[in-house]
Coordinates of N, CA and C in Angstrom, one line a residue:
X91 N 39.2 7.3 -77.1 CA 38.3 7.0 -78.2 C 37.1 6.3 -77.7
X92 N 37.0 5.4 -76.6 CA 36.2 4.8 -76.2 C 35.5 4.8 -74.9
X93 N 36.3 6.3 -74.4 CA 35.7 6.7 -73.1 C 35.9 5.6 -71.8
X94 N 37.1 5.1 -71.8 CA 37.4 3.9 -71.4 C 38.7 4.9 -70.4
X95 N 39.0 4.7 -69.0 CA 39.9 4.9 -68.7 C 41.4 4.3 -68.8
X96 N 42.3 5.0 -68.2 CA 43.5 4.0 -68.7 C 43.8 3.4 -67.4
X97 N 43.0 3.6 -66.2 CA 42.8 2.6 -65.7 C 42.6 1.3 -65.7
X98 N 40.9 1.6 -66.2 CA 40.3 0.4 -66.5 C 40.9 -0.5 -67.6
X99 N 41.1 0.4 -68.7 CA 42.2 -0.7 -69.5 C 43.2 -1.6 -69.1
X100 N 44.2 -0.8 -67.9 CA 45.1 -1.6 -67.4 C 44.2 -2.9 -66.6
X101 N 43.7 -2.5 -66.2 CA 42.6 -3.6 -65.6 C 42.1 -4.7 -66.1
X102 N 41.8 -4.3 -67.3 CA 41.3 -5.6 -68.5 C 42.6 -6.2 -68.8
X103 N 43.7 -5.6 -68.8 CA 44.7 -6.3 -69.3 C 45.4 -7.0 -68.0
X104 N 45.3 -6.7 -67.2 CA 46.0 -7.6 -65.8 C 45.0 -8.7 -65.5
X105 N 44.1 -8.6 -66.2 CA 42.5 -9.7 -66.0 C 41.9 -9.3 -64.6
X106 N 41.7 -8.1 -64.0 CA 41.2 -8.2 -63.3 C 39.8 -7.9 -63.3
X107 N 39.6 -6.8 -64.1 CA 38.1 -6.8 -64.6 C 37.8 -7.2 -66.2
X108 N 36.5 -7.6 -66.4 CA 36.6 -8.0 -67.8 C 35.0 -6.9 -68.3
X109 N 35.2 -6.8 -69.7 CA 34.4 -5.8 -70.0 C 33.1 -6.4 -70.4
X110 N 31.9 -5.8 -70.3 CA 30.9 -6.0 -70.5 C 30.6 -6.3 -71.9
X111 N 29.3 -6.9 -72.4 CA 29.5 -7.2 -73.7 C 29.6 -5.7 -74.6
X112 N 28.7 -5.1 -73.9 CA 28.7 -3.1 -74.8 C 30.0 -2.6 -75.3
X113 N 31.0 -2.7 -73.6 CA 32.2 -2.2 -74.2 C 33.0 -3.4 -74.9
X114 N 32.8 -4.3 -75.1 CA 33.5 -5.2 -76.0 C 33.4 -4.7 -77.7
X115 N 31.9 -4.7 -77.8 CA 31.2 -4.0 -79.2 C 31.9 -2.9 -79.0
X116 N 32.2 -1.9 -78.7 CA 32.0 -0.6 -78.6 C 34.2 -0.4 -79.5
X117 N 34.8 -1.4 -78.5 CA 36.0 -1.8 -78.8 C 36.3 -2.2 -80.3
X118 N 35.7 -3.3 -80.4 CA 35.7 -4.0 -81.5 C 35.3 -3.0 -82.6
X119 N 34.1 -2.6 -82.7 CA 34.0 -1.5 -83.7 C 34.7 0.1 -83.8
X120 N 35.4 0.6 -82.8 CA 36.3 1.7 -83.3 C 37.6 1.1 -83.4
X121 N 38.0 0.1 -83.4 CA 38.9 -0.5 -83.9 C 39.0 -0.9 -84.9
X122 N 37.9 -1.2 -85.4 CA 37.6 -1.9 -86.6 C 38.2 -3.3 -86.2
X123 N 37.6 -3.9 -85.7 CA 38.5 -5.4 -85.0 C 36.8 -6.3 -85.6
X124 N 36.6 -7.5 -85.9 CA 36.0 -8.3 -85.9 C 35.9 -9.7 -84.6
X125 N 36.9 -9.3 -84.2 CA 36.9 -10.4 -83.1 C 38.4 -10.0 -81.8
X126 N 38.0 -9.8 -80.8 CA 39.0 -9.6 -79.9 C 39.3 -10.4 -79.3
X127 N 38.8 -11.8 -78.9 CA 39.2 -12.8 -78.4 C 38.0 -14.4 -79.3
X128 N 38.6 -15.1 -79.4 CA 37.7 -16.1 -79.9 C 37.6 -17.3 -79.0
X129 N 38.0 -17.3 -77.9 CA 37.5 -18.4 -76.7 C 37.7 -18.0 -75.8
X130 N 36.9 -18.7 -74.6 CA 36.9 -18.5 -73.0 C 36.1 -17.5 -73.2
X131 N 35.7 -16.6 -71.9 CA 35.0 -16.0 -71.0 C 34.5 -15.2 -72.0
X132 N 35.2 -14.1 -73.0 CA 35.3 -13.1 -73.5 C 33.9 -13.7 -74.8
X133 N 35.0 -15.0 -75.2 CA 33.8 -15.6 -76.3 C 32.1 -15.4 -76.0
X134 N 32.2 -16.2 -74.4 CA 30.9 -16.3 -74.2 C 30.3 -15.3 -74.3
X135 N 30.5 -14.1 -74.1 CA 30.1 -13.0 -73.6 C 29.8 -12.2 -74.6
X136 N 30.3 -12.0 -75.9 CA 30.3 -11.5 -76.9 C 28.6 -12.4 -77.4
X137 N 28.6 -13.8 -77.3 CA 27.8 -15.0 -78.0 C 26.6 -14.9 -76.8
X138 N 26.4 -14.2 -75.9 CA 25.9 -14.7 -75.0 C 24.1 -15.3 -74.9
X139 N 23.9 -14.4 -76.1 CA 22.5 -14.8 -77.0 C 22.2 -16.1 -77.4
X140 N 23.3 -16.6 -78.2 CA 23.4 -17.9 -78.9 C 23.0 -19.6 -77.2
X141 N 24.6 -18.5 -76.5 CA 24.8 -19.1 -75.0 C 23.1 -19.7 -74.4
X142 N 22.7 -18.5 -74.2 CA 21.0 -18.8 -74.1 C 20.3 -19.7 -74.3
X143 N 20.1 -19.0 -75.8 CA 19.2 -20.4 -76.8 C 20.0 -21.5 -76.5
X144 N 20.9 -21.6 -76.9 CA 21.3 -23.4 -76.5 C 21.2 -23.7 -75.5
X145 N 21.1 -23.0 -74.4 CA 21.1 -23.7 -73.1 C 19.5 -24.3 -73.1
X146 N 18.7 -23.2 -73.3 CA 16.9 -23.6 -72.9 C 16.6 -24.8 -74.6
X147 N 17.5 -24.8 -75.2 CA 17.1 -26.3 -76.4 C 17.6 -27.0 -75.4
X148 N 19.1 -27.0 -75.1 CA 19.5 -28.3 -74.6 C 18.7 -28.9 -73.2
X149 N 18.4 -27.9 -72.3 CA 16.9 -28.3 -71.5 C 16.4 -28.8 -72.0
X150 N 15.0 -28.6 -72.8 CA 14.1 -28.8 -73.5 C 14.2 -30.3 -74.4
X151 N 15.3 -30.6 -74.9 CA 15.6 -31.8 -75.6 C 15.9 -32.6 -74.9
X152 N 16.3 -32.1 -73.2 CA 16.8 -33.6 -72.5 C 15.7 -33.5 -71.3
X153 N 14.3 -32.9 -71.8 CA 13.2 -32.9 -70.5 C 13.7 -32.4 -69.0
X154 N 14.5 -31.5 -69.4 CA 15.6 -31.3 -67.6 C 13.7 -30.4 -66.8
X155 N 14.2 -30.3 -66.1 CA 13.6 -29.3 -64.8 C 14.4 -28.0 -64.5
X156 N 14.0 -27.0 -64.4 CA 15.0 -26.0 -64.2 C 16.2 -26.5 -63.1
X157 N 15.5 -27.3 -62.0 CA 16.6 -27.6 -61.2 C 17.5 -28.9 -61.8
X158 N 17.1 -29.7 -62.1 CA 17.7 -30.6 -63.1 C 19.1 -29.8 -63.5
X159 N 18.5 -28.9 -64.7 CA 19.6 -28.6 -65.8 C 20.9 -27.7 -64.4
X160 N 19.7 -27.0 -63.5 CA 21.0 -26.3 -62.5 C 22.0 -27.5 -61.7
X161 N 22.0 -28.3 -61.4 CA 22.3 -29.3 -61.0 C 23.3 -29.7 -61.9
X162 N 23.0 -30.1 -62.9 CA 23.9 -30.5 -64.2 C 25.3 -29.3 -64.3
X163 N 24.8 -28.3 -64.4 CA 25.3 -27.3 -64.7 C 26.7 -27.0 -63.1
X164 N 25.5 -27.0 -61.7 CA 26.5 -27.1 -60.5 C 26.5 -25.4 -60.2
X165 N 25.3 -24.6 -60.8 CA 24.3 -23.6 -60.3 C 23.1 -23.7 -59.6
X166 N 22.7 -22.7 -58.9 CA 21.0 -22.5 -58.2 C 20.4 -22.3 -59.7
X167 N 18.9 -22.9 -59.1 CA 17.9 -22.6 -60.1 C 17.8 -20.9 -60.3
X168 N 18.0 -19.9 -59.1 CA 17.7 -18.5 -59.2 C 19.0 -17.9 -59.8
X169 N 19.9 -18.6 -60.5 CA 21.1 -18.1 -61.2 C 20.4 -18.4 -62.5
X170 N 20.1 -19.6 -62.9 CA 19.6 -20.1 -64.0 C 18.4 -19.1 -64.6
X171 N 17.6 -19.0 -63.7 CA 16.2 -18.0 -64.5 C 16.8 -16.5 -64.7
X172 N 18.4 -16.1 -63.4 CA 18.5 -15.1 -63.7 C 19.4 -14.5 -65.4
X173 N 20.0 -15.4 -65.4 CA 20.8 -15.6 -66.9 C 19.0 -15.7 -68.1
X174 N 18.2 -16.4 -68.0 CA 16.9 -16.1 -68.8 C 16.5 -15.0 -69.0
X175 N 16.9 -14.4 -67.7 CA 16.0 -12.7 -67.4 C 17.1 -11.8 -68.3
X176 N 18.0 -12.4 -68.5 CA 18.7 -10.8 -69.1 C 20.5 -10.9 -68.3
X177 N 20.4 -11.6 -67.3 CA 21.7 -11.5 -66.8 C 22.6 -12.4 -66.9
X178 N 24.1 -12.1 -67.0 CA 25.3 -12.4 -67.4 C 26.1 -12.8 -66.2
X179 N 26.6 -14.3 -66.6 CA 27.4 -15.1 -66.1 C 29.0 -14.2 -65.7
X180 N 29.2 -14.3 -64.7 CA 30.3 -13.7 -64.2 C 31.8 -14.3 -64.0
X181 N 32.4 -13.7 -64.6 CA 34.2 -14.5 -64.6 C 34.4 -15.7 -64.1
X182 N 34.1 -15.3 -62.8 CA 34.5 -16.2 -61.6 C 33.5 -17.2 -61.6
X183 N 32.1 -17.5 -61.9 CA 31.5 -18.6 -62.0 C 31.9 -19.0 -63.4
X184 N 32.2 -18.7 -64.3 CA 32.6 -19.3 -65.6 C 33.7 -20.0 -65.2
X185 N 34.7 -19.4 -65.0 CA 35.7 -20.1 -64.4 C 35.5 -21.4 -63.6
X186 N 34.4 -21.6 -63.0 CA 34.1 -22.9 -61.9 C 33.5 -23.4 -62.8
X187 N 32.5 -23.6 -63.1 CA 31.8 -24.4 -64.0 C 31.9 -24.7 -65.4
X188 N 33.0 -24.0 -66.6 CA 33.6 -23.9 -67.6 C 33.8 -25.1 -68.5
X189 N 34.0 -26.2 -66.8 CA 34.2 -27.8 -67.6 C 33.1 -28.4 -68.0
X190 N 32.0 -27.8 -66.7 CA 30.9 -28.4 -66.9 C 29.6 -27.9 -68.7
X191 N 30.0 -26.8 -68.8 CA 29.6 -26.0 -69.2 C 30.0 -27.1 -71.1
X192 N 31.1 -27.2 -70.8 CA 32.0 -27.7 -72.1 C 31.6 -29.4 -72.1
X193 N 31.5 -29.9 -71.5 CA 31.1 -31.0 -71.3 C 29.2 -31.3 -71.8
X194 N 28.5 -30.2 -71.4 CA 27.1 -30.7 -72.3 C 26.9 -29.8 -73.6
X195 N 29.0 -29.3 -73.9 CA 28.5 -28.4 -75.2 C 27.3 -27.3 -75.3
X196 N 27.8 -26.5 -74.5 CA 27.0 -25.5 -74.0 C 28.0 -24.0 -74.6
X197 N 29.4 -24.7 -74.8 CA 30.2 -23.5 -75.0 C 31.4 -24.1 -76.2

C-alpha cells in the first residue's frame, strides 16, 4: 500500500533505518493514523519545522552566534546552517546530543 518494501519495514522495525519525514506522512495517512510515535527521533522529525523555528528564536533571544548556539548544541556551525538549508538531523546525532537538545527545550 505504501510502496514500502518488506524489507525496509523489517528495518524500521529492528531500528535500523528510520523513515523519512514523507514516508512517515505517507504511513500515517493510509492508515489513517494521526500520530505514529509521539516522542524521540520520530517526534522530531515529523515536527521538524516547528524544530527549526524554535531553534533560530532560541538563537535570536539568547544573542548566540551561529557558533555559539553550535557549541551549546555540541555541533559544527556547517551542520547548523545545514539543518537551516533544508536538512535533517540524523538518528545517530540525535541520539548524541538529545540531552543537550532537551536541556535548552529545543525538543
Amino acid at each position: 500500500m505504501c510502496k514500502i518494501t518488506p524489507s525496509v519495514v523489517n528495518r524500521y522495525e529492528l531500528e535500523r533505518f528510520y523513515p523519512s519525514k514523507e514516508i512517515l506522512d505517507l504511513l500515517s495517512s493510509t492508515f489513517n493514523v494521526n500520530y505514529l510515535c509521539s516522542d524521540g527521533y520520530t517526534n522530531l522529525i515529523l515536527n521538524y519545522d516547528i524544530f527549526i523555528e524554535n531553534l533560530k528564536i532560541w538563537i535570536s533571544d539568547n544573542n548566540f552566534t551561529t557558533q555559539i548556539a553550535a557549541d551549546k548544541l555540541g555541533v559544527s556551525r556547517s551542520l547548523l546552517r545545514f539543518w537551516f538549508n533544508g536538512g535533517t538531523m540524523r538518528i545517530s546525532l540525535y541520539n548524541k546530543i538529545k540531552g543537550n537538545l532537551a536541556h535548552y527545550n529545543l525538543i
